[in-house]
Amino acid sequence: MSVADFRAELGDIPQEDNPRIVQQRSRDHYWYSPVLKAKLDHVSAEVVVSPRSTEEVKTVLRAAYRHGVAITPRGAGTGNYGQAMPLSGGAMLNMMNMDKVIEIKRDRVLAQAGAVLEKMDHETREAVGSELRFHPSTYRMASLGGFIAGGSGGVGSVRWGGLRNLGSILGLKIVTCEAEPRELGLVGEDVLKVAHAYGTNGIIVEAEMPLAPAYDWIDVIVGFDAFMDAARFAEAVALQDGLLVKEVSPCAAPIPEAYFNRHKPYLKDGQSVVLIMVAPVSMDSLALFVDHHKGEMRYRADLATEDEKRRLPPIYELAWNHTTLRALKIDNSITYLQTRYPTIEHVRRIVEMLGDELPMHIEMTRQDGVVTFSGLPMVRYTSEERLEEIIRIHEDNGCNVFNPHRYTLEEGGMKRTDHKQLAFKREADPKGMLNPGKMVAWENPDFDFNAGKAWLFDGLNAVR
Ligand code: FAD
């Protein structure tokens, strides 16, 4: 590999090689995990390249292929399992210069991969009164391409499911890494070859996403003395077809009082809460529903003063992985898991077994039409062994864990090869230049996921 020869072929495409800046841009939020922090802290690329057009992406990938330089694509770098960490060094491909919204229709939007999700919503709201169906809680920073390649769902998933569902991504335009890079259009089920593949088998340059009607969503916090009452209420809200909600998230005490600093004046010590975003048309019905469930309305943004609203972060920035981020700012021994609890009884059992070692945080989502308890519980971390034990306790009790303490696609997901993604990598990245080390099936096809060992990418040693 010759990074110098690679760079010489890039013409006037912006490059950055100041080691301090390159190191900053070689990081995502991998430090959410103490396990990944120990493994990935030393990782850095050698140069950051920032193409401004699809043609420039092709120029970069042509040179990368020719000179054997690893390419790690990056949006805003908010992924939190090391997806955008350049395990083999090489070049970071910063996609944030490609940030245009190309076309807006009432029910869909076409944009470049570096478009920031919040900015996309501003434009679509203004043009046609529509917004993205769902977005990660990193809405204000995250890019469209990064969300599709590294994320799964978020605020709005209680109604619209996740990125994996057919119809959640209408089309992708990608560039391959070959002697002569190609532009390929993927639609229908083919988008799943590249969605949530961490950029290992194609660089997304454009995406078309479906839109939903936009509302002036109202932030609401409801308090309950017992967490299981909060969880029951959250499930009931998500199941109420007439209530138009975008976010429903029960958080167990002491999460709110300990970590939701700016909302503290509205909270009651010892209470668990349910965070909700509701459309104005459903606010009165929601208030009635809160009464029926004997909850306490702790905060309603529609009754707050302008000054209060200015001082408070939006409620979605208390939810999803922001819940953990707020805790980490106060207590750096906190980490988290990603789980799925098949029923409320599973939630109850895990809460009873693990107590305050696992402060419970759930996101209500819809998966294949079923309202589901998607867990993002915090973990009071003591050791890697205990973390593995907590994972085992979940699995032994019939709950799924998507391990966020692994940087590979398979180990963080379903612990098995995605053959469609692997086959597409053979076609689109025959030399394995794109984000090396993230797809076990490519690097080590014989790896046994059931042997109970974490896979370690050899290339990691080379960048020490
Ligand atoms: P990056 O982190 O830059 O990249 C993510 C992955 O995509 C990497 O593997 C990268 O190599 C690849 N990639 C980036 N751009 C491209 C491209 N153009 N083509 C191909 N591959 C590409 N995730 C959720 O799903 N839901 C949430 O609610 C959520 N909340 C979060 C809250 C916090 C506080 C944090 C830190 C993370 C959260 N995440 C969430 C994870 C992450 O923020 C999102 O997935 C986000 O959408 C990633 O966007 P990004 O632009 O930062 O991508």
Coordinates of C-alpha atoms in Angstrom, one line a residue, residues 171-340:
G171 CA -33.5 3.6 -3.1
L172 CA -29.7 4.0 -2.8
K173 CA -27.0 5.1 -5.2
I174 CA -23.7 3.6 -4.4
V175 CA -20.1 3.7 -5.8
T176 CA -18.1 0.5 -6.0
C177 CA -14.4 0.1 -5.2
E178 CA -12.9 -1.5 -8.4
A179 CA -10.3 -0.7 -11.0
E180 CA -13.1 1.4 -12.7
P181 CA -15.6 2.3 -9.9
R182 CA -19.3 1.9 -11.0
E183 CA -22.4 3.8 -9.9
L184 CA -25.1 1.3 -9.0
G185 CA -28.8 2.0 -8.2
L186 CA -30.4 -0.3 -5.6
V187 CA -34.1 -0.4 -5.0
G188 CA -36.6 -2.8 -3.2
E189 CA -35.0 -5.5 -1.2
D190 CA -31.6 -4.8 -2.8
V191 CA -31.1 -1.8 -0.5
L192 CA -30.6 -4.3 2.3
K193 CA -27.3 -5.5 0.7
V194 CA -25.8 -2.2 1.8
A195 CA -28.1 -0.9 4.6
H196 CA -26.4 -1.4 8.0
A197 CA -23.3 -2.9 6.3
Y198 CA -21.0 -0.2 7.9
G199 CA -19.8 0.9 4.4
T200 CA -18.0 -2.4 3.9
N201 CA -19.5 -3.1 0.5
G202 CA -20.1 0.2 -1.3
I203 CA -20.1 4.0 -0.7
I204 CA -23.6 5.5 -0.5
V205 CA -23.7 8.7 -2.4
E206 CA -27.4 9.3 -2.6
A207 CA -30.5 7.9 -0.9
E208 CA -34.3 8.3 -1.4
M209 CA -36.4 8.1 1.8
P210 CA -40.1 8.0 2.4
L211 CA -41.7 10.9 4.2
A212 CA -44.6 11.2 6.7
P213 CA -46.8 14.3 7.5
A214 CA -44.9 16.7 9.7
Y215 CA -46.4 17.7 13.1
D216 CA -45.3 20.2 15.8
W217 CA -44.6 17.4 18.2
I218 CA -45.2 18.2 21.8
D219 CA -42.7 16.9 24.4
V220 CA -44.3 15.3 27.4
I221 CA -42.9 13.6 30.6
V222 CA -45.2 11.4 32.7
G223 CA -44.1 10.2 36.2
F224 CA -44.8 6.9 37.9
D225 CA -43.8 5.7 41.4
A226 CA -43.1 2.1 40.1
F227 CA -41.1 1.4 36.9
M228 CA -43.4 -1.5 35.9
D229 CA -46.4 0.9 35.9
A230 CA -44.4 3.2 33.6
A231 CA -43.6 0.2 31.3
R232 CA -47.3 -0.9 31.2
F233 CA -48.4 2.7 30.4
A234 CA -45.7 3.0 27.7
E235 CA -46.9 -0.2 26.0
A236 CA -50.6 0.9 26.3
V237 CA -49.7 4.3 24.6
A238 CA -47.9 2.6 21.8
L239 CA -50.8 0.2 21.3
Q240 CA -53.5 3.0 21.1
D241 CA -54.1 3.4 17.4
G242 CA -55.9 6.8 17.9
L243 CA -53.0 8.4 19.7
L244 CA -50.5 9.9 17.3
V245 CA -47.1 9.6 19.0
K246 CA -43.5 9.7 17.7
E247 CA -41.6 8.7 20.8
V248 CA -42.4 6.6 23.8
S249 CA -39.6 5.7 26.2
P250 CA -39.9 4.4 29.8
C251 CA -36.8 5.2 32.0
A252 CA -36.4 3.7 35.4
A253 CA -35.5 5.6 38.5
P254 CA -32.9 6.8 39.3
I255 CA -32.1 7.7 35.6
P256 CA -34.3 10.8 35.4
E257 CA -33.3 12.4 38.7
A258 CA -29.6 11.4 38.3
Y259 CA -29.0 12.3 34.7
F260 CA -31.7 14.6 33.2
N261 CA -30.1 17.7 34.7
R262 CA -32.0 20.4 32.9
H263 CA -35.4 18.8 33.4
K264 CA -34.8 18.3 37.1
P265 CA -37.2 21.0 38.2
Y266 CA -40.1 19.0 36.6
L267 CA -39.1 15.6 38.0
K268 CA -39.9 13.9 41.3
D269 CA -37.1 12.0 43.1
G270 CA -37.7 8.3 43.1
Q271 CA -40.0 8.4 40.1
S272 CA -39.6 6.5 36.9
V273 CA -40.8 8.4 33.8
V274 CA -42.1 7.9 30.3
L275 CA -40.8 10.3 27.7
I276 CA -43.3 11.0 24.9
M277 CA -43.6 13.1 21.8
V278 CA -47.2 13.5 20.8
A279 CA -49.0 15.4 17.9
P280 CA -51.1 18.4 19.0
V281 CA -54.3 16.7 17.8
S282 CA -53.7 13.9 20.3
M283 CA -52.5 15.9 23.3
D284 CA -55.9 16.0 25.1
S285 CA -56.5 12.3 24.6
L286 CA -53.0 11.5 25.9
A287 CA -53.7 13.6 29.1
L288 CA -56.9 11.6 29.6
F289 CA -54.9 8.4 29.1
V290 CA -52.4 9.5 31.7
D291 CA -55.2 10.0 34.2
H292 CA -56.6 6.5 33.5
H293 CA -53.2 5.0 34.2
K294 CA -52.7 7.1 37.4
G295 CA -49.6 8.7 36.0
E296 CA -48.5 12.2 37.0
M297 CA -48.1 14.7 34.1
R298 CA -44.6 16.2 35.0
Y299 CA -44.0 18.3 31.9
R300 CA -45.9 19.4 28.9
A301 CA -44.1 21.5 26.3
D302 CA -47.4 23.0 25.1
L303 CA -47.9 24.6 28.5
A304 CA -44.2 25.7 29.0
T305 CA -43.1 29.3 28.5
E306 CA -40.8 30.2 25.6
D307 CA -38.0 30.7 28.1
E308 CA -38.5 27.2 29.5
K309 CA -38.5 25.7 26.0
R310 CA -35.3 27.5 25.1
R311 CA -33.5 26.2 28.2
L312 CA -34.5 22.6 27.7
P313 CA -33.1 20.1 25.2
P314 CA -35.7 18.4 23.0
I315 CA -37.0 15.3 24.7
Y316 CA -35.5 13.0 22.0
E317 CA -32.2 14.1 23.3
L318 CA -33.0 12.3 26.6
A319 CA -33.9 9.2 24.7
W320 CA -32.2 6.5 22.6
N321 CA -28.5 6.6 23.0
H322 CA -28.7 10.1 24.4
T323 CA -29.9 8.6 27.7
T324 CA -26.6 6.8 28.1
L325 CA -24.7 9.8 26.9
R326 CA -26.2 11.9 29.6
A327 CA -25.3 9.3 32.2
L328 CA -21.8 9.0 30.9
K329 CA -21.3 12.8 31.3
I330 CA -21.9 12.4 35.1
D331 CA -20.7 8.9 35.8
N332 CA -18.0 7.4 33.4
S333 CA -18.4 3.9 34.8
I334 CA -21.8 3.6 33.0
T335 CA -22.2 1.7 29.8
Y336 CA -25.2 0.0 28.1
L337 CA -26.6 -2.9 26.2
Q338 CA -29.0 -3.2 23.3
T339 CA -31.7 -5.8 24.0
R340 CA -35.2 -6.9 22.9

